[in-house]
mmCIF file of C-alpha atoms and ligand atoms in Angstrom:
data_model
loop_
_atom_site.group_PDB
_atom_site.id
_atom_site.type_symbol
_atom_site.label_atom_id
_atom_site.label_comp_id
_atom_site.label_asym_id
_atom_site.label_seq_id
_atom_site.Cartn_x
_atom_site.Cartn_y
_atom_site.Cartn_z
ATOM 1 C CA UNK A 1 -16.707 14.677 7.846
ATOM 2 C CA UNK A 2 -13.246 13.553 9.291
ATOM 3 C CA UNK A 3 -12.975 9.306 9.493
ATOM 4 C CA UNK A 4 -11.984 7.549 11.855
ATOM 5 C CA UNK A 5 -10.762 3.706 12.415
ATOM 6 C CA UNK A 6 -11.323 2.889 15.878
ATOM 7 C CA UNK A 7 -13.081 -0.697 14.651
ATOM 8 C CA UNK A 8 -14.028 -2.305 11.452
ATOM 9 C CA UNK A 9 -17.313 -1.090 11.684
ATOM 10 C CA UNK A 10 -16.312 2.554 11.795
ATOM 11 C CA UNK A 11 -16.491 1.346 7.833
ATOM 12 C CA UNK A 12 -19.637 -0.171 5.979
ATOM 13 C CA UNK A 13 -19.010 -3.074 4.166
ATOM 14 C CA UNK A 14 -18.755 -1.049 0.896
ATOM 15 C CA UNK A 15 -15.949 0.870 2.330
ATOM 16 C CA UNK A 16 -14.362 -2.056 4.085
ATOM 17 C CA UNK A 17 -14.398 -3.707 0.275
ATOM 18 C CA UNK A 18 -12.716 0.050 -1.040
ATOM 19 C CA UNK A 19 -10.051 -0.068 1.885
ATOM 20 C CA UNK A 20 -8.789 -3.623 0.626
ATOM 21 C CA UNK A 21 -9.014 -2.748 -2.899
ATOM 22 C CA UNK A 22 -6.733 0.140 -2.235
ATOM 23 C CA UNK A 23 -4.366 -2.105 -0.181
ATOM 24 C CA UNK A 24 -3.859 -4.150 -3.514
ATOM 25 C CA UNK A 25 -2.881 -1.253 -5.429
ATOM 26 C CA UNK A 26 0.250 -1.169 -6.720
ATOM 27 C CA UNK A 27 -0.007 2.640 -6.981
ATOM 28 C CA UNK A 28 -0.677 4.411 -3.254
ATOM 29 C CA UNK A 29 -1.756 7.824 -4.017
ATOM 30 C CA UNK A 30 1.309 10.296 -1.873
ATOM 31 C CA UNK A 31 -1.815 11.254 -0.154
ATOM 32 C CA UNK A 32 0.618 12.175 3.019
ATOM 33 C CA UNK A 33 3.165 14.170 0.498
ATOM 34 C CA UNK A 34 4.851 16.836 3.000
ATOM 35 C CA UNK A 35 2.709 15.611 6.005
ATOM 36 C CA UNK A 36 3.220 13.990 9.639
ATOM 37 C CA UNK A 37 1.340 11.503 11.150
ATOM 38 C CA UNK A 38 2.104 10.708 14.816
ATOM 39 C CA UNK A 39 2.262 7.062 15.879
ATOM 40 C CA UNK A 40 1.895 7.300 20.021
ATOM 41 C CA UNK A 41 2.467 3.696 21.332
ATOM 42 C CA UNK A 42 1.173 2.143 25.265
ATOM 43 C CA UNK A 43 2.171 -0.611 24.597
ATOM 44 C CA UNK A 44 4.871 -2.809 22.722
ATOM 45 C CA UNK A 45 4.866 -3.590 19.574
ATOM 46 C CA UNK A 46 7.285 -5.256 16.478
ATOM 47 C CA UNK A 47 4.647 -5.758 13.832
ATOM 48 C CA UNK A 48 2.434 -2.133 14.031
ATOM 49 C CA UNK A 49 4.551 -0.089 14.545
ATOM 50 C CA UNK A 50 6.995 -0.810 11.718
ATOM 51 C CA UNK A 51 4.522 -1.643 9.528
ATOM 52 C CA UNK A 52 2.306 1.474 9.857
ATOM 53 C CA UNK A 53 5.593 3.828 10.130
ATOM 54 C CA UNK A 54 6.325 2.282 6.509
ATOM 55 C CA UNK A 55 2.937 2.931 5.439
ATOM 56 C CA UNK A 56 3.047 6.047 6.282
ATOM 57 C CA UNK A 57 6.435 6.263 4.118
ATOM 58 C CA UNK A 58 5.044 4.835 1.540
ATOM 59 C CA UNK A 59 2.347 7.319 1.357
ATOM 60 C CA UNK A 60 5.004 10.024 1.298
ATOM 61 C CA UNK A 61 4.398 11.342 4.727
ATOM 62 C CA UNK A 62 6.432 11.241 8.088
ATOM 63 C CA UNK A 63 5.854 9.183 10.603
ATOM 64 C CA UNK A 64 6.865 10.574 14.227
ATOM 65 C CA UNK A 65 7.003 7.375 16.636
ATOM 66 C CA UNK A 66 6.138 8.743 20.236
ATOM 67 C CA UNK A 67 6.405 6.464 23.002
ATOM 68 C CA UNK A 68 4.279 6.271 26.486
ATOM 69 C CA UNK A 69 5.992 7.980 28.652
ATOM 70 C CA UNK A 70 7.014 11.038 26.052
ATOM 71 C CA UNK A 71 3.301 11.790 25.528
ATOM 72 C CA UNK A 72 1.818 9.913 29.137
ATOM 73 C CA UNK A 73 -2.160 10.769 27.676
ATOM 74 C CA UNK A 74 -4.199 11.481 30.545
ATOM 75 C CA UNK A 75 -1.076 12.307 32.771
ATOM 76 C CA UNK A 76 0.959 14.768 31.499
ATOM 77 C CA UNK A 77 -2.023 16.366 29.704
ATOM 78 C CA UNK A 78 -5.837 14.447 28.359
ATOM 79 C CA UNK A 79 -6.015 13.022 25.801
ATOM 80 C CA UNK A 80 -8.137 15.453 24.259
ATOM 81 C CA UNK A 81 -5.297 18.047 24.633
ATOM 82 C CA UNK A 82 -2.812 15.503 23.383
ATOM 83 C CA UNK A 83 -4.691 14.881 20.471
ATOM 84 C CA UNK A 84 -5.112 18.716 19.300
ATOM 85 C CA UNK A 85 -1.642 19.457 20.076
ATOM 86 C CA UNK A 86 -0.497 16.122 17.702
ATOM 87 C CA UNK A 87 -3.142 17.445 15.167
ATOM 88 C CA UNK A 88 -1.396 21.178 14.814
ATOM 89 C CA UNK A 89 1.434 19.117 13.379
ATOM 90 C CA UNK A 90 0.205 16.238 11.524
ATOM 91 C CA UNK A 91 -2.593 14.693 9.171
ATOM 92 C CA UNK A 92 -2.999 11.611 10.810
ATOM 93 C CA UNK A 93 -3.174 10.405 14.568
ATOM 94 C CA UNK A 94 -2.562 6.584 15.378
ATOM 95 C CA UNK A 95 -2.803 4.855 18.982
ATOM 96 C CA UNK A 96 -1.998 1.683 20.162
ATOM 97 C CA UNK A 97 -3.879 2.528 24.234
ATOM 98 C CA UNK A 98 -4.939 0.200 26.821
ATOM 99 C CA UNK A 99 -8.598 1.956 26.963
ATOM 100 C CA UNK A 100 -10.300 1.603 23.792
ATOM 101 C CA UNK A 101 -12.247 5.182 25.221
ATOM 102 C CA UNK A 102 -9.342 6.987 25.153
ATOM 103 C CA UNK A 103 -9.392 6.874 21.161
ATOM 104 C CA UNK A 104 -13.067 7.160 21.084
ATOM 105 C CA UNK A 105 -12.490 10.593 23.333
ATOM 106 C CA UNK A 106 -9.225 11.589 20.944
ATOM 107 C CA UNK A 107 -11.323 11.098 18.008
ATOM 108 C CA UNK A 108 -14.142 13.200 19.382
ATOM 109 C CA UNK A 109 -11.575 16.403 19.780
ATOM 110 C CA UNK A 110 -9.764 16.492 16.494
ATOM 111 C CA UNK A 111 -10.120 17.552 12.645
ATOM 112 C CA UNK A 112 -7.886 14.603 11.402
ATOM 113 C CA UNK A 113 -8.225 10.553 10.982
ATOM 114 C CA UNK A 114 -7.504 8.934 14.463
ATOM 115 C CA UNK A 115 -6.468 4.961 13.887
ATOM 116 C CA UNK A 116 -6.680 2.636 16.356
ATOM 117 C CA UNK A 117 -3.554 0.662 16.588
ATOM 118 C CA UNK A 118 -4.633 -2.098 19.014
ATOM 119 C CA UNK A 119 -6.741 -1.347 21.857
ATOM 120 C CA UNK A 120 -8.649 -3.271 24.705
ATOM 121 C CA UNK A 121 -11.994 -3.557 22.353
ATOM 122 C CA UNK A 122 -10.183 -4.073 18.709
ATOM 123 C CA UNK A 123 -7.692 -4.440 16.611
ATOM 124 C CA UNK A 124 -8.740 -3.152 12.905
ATOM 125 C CA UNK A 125 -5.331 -2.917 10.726
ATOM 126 C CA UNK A 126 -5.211 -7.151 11.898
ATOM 127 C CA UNK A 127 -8.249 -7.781 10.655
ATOM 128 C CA UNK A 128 -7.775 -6.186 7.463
ATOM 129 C CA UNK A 129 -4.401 -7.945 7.244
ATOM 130 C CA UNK A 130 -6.294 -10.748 7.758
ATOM 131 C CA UNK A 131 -8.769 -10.768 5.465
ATOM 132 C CA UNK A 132 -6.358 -9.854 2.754
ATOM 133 C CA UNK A 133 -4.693 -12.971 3.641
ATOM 134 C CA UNK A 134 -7.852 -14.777 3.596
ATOM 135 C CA UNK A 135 -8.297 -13.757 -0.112
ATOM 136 C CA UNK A 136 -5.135 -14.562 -1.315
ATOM 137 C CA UNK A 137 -6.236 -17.984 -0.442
ATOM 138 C CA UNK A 138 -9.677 -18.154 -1.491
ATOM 139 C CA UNK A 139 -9.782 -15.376 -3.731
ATOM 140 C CA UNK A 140 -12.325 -12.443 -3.075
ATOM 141 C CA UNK A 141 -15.125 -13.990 -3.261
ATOM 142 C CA UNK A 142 -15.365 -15.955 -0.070
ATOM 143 C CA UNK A 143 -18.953 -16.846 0.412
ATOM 144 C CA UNK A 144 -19.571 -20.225 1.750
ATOM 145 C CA UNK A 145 -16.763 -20.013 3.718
ATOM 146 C CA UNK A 146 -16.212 -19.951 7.489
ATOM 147 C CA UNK A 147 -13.512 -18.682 9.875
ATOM 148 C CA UNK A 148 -13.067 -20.758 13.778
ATOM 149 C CA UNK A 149 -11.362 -18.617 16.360
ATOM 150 C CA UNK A 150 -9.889 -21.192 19.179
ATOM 151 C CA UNK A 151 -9.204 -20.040 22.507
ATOM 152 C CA UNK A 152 -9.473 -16.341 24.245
ATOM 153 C CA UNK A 153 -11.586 -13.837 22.847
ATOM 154 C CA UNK A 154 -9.447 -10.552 22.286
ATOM 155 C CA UNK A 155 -9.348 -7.351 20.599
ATOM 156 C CA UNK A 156 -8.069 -9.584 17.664
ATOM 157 C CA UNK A 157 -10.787 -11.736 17.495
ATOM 158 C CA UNK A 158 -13.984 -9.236 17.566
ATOM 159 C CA UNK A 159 -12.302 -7.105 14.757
ATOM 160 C CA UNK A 160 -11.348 -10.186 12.584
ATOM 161 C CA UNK A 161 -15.216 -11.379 13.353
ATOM 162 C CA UNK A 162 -16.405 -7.828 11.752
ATOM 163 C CA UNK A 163 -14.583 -7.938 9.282
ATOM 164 C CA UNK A 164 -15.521 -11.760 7.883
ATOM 165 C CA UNK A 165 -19.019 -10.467 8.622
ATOM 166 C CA UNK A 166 -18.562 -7.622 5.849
ATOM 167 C CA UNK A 167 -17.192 -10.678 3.927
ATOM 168 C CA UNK A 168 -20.256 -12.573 4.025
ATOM 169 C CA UNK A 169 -17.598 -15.367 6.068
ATOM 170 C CA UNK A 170 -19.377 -17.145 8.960
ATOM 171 C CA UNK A 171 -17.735 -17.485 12.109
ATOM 172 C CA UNK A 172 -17.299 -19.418 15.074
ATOM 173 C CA UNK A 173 -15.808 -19.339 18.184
ATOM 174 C CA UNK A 174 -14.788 -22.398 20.335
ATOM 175 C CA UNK A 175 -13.365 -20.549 23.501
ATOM 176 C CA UNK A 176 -13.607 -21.509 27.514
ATOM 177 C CA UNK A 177 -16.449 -20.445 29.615
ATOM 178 C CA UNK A 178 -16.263 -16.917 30.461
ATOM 179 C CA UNK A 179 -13.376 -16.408 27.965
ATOM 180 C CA UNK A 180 -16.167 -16.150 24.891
ATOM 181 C CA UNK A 181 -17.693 -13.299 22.651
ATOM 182 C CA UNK A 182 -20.908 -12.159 24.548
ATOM 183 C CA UNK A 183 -24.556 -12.106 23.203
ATOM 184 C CA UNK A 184 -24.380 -8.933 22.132
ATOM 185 C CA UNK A 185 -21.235 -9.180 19.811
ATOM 186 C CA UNK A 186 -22.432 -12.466 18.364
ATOM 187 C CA UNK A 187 -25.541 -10.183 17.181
ATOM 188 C CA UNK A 188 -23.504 -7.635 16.014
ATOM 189 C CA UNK A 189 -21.462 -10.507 13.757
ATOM 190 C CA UNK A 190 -24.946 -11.435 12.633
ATOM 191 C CA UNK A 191 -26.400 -7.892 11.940
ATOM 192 C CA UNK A 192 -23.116 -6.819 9.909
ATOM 193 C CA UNK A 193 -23.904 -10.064 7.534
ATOM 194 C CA UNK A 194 -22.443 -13.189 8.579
ATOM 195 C CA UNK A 195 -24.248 -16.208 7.021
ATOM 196 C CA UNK A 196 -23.937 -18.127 10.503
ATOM 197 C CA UNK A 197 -22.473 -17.430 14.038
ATOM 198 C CA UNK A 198 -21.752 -20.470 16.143
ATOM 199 C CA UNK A 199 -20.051 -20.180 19.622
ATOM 200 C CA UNK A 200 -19.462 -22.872 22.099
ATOM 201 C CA UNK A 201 -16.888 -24.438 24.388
ATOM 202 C CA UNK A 202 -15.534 -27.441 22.056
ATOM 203 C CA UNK A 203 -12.640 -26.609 19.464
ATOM 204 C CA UNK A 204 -13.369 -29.895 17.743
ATOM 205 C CA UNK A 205 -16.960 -28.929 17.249
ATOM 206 C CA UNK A 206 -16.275 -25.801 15.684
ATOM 207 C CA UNK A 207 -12.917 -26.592 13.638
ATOM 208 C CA UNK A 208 -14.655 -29.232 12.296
ATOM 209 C CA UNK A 209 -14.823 -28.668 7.979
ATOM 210 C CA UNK A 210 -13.824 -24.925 8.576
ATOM 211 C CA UNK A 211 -11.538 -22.978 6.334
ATOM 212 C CA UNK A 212 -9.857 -20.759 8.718
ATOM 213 C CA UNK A 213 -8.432 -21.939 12.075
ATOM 214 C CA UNK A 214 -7.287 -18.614 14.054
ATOM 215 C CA UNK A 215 -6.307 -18.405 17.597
ATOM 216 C CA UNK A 216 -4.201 -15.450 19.664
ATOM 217 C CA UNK A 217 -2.302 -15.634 23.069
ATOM 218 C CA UNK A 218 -4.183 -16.885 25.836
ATOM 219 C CA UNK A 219 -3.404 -13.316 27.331
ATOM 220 C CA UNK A 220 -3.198 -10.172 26.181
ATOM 221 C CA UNK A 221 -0.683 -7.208 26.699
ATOM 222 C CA UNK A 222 -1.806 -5.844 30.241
ATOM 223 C CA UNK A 223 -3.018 -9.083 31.582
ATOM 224 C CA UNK A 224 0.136 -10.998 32.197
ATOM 225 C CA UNK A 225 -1.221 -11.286 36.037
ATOM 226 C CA UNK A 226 -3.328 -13.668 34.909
ATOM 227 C CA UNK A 227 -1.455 -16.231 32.930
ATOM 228 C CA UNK A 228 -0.938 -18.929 35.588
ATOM 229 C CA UNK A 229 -4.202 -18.636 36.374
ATOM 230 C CA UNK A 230 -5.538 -18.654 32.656
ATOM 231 C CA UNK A 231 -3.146 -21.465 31.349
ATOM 232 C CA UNK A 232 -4.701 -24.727 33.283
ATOM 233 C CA UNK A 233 -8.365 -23.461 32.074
ATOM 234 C CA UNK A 234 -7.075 -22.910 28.282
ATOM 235 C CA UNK A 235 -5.119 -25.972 28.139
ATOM 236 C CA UNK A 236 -7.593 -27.916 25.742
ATOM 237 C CA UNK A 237 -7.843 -25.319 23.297
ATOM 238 C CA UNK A 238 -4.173 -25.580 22.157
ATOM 239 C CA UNK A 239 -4.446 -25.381 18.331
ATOM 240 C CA UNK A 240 -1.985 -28.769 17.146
ATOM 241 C CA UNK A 241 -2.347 -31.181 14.473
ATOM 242 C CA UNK A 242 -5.141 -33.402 15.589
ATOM 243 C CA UNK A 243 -7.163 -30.394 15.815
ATOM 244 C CA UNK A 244 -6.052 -28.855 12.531
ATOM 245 C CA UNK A 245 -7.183 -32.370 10.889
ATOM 246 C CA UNK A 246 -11.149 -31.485 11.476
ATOM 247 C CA UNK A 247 -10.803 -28.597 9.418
ATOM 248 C CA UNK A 248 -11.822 -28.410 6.020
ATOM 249 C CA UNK A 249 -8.907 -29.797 3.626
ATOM 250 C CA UNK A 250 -6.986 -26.859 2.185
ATOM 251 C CA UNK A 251 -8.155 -25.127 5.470
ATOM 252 C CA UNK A 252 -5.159 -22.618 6.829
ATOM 253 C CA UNK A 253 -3.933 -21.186 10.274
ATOM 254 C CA UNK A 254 -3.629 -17.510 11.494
ATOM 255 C CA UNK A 255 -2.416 -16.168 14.017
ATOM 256 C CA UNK A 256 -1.840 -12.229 14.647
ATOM 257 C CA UNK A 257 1.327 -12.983 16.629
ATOM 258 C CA UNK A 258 3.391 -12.655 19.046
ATOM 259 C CA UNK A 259 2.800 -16.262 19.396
ATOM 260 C CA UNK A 260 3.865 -17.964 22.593
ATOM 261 C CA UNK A 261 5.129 -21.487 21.099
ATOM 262 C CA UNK A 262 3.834 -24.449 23.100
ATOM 263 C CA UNK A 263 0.942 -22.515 24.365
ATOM 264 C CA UNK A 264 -2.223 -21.388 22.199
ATOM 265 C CA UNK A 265 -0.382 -23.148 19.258
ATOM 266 C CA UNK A 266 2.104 -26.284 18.419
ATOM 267 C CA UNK A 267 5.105 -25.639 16.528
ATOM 268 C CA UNK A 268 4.183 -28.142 14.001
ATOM 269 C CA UNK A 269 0.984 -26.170 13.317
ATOM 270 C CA UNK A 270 2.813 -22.678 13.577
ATOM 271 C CA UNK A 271 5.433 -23.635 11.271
ATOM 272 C CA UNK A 272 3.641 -26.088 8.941
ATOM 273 C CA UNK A 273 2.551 -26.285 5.873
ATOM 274 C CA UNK A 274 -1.700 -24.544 6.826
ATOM 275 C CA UNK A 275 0.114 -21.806 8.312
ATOM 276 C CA UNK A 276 0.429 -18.590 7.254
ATOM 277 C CA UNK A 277 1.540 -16.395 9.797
ATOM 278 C CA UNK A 278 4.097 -15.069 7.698
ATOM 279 C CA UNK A 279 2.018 -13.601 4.538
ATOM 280 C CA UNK A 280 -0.402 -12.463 7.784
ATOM 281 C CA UNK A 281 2.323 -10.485 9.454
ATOM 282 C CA UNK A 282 3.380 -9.052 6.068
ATOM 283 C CA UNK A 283 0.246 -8.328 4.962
ATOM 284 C CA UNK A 284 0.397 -5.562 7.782
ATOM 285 C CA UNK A 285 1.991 -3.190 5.515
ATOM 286 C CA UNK A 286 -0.549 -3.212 2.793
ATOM 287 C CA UNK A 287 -3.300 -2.921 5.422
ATOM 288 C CA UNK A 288 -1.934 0.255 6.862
ATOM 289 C CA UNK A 289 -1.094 1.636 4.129
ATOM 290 C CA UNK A 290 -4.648 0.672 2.268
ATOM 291 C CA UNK A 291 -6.633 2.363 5.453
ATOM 292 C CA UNK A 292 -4.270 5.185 5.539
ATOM 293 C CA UNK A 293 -5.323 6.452 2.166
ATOM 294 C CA UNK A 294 -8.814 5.526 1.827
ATOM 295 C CA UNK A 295 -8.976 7.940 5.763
ATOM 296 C CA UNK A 296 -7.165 10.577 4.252
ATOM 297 C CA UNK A 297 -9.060 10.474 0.759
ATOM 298 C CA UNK A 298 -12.524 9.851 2.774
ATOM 299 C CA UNK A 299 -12.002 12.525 5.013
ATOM 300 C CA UNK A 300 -10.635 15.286 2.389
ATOM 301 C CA UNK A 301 -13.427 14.986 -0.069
ATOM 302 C CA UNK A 302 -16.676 15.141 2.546
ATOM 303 C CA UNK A 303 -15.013 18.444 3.556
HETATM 304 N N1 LIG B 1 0.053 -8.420 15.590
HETATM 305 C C1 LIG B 1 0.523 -7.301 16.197
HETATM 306 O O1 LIG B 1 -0.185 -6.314 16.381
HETATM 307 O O2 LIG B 1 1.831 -7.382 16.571
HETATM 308 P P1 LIG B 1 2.628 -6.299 17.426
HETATM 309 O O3 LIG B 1 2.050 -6.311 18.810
HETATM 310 O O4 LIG B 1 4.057 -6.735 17.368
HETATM 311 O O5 LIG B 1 2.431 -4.942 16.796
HETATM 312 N N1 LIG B 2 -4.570 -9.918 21.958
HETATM 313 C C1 LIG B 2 -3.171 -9.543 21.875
HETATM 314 C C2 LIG B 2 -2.809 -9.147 20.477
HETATM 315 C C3 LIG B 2 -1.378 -8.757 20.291
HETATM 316 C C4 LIG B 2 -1.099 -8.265 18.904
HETATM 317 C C5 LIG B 2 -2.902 -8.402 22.846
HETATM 318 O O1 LIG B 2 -3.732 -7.497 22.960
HETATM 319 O O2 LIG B 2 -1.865 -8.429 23.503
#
């Protein structure tokens, strides 16, 4: 059966646990010797697209960057026929879309691993980044722990939320009215094994003796309308020092970026010494790279 990544919990949590033990490896197996995989972008991008073309490189394949208006899925042709045409060339199909369906309905038409490179639903490769940056911390082993997501709820947050789930992590969520993960996620984050899931409306509540402080922009790519409108109502749940100093001590800061300075975070707490955005954003290389082969490998030998 072909695998897909479309969210975290595409994998189990045994697999999830296989996918970051393969991103550790200092031996990727060439599993995409002589191959392409095609890498269509909707959206912008700096950190997944470089990181999952040099996956890809790393893996001994070819990645073949195609941007939105070369391919225009669901314009030019579906995305179903975009998806078989990519697949007569290539072993791997990766998507960064606006409509998290469009994967689901590329995924449903091909032979081949489709990955979701950010969508409106998820964001999988960052939360395996994340967590990998989580554990260099902690180490693997991170029960007892708990992760506090401050601000909007994105694609970023409800795959990072999975994904500390698998980890046996707890997780919170301090984010405005109306801006917050709904019932039904909050049971997912339960069902998939968190310890505890907390969500409210006070960062200060919910930062308070945590070991991971995480926030993203306070609007995504595709809802830039909306950011006079948003910043006034997400003005309290800034992430700066005083709010840092309820976390646990030894507690650290993520962020996915692109951050926008001054808004969702302070420089002090950006570049200070909790953060580390840095071993995040370079941790996307091992991610891709890690999911790449354990697709590949998983989908190969259940054929
Ligand atoms: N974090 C992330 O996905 O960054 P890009 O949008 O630059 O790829
Ligand atoms: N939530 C953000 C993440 C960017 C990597 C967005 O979708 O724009």
């Amino acid at each position: 059966m072909t695998r897909h990544l479309l969210e975290i919990d595409d994998l189990s949590a045994e697999e999830f646990g296989q996918v970051l033990t393969r991103c550790v490896s200092k031996h990727p197996v060439q599993v995409l010797e002589g191959r392409g995989a095609a890498l269509i972008f909707e959206k912008p991008s700096n950190r997944t697209r470089n990181s999952t073309e040099m996956a890809v490189v790393e893996l001994g394949g070819h990645p073949i960057y195609l941007k939105p208006d070369e391919v225009d899925i669901d314009g030019r042709e579906s995305a179903e026929d975009v998806a078989r045409t990519l697949a007569c060339f290539h072993s791997v199909i990766a998507a960064r879309v606006f409509d998290h369906s469009v994967l689901v309905r590329m995924s449903e038409a091909v032979e081949i691993p489709v990955v979701n490179l950010l969508s409106d639903l998820s964001h999988p490769l960052q939360a395996i980044a994340d967590m990998l940056t989580i554990r260099e911390e902690f180490g693997p082993d991170l029960s007892g722990r708990s992760l506090t997501w401050v601000g909007d709820y994105s694609n970023v947050a409800r795959s990072l939320a999975l994904a500390c789930a698998m980890s046996s992590v707890s997780v919170r969520f301090a984010c405005p009215d109306g801006y917050g993960p709904s019932q039904k996620d909050l049971d997912l984050f339960k069902r998939t094994g968190a310890p505890e899931v907390r969500s409210s409306t006070d960062p200060a509540l919910e930062v308070d003796g945590t070991d991971v402080v995480v926030t993203d922009a306070w609007y995504s790519m595709g809802q830039e309308a909306e950011a006079v409108m948003r910043r006034p109502i997400f003005e309290p749940y800034r992430v700066d020092q005083a709010l840092m100093a309820n976390a646990a001590p030894g507690a650290i800061f993520l962020h996915c970026l692109p951050a926008h300075r001054g808004e969702e975070v302070t420089n002090e707490v950006l570049d200070g010494p909790q953060s580390r955005v840095w071993a995040e954003a370079a941790n996307r290389l091992p991610a891709a790279r890690g999911a790449l082969e354990w697709l590949v490998i998983a989908s190969e030998a259940e054929r």
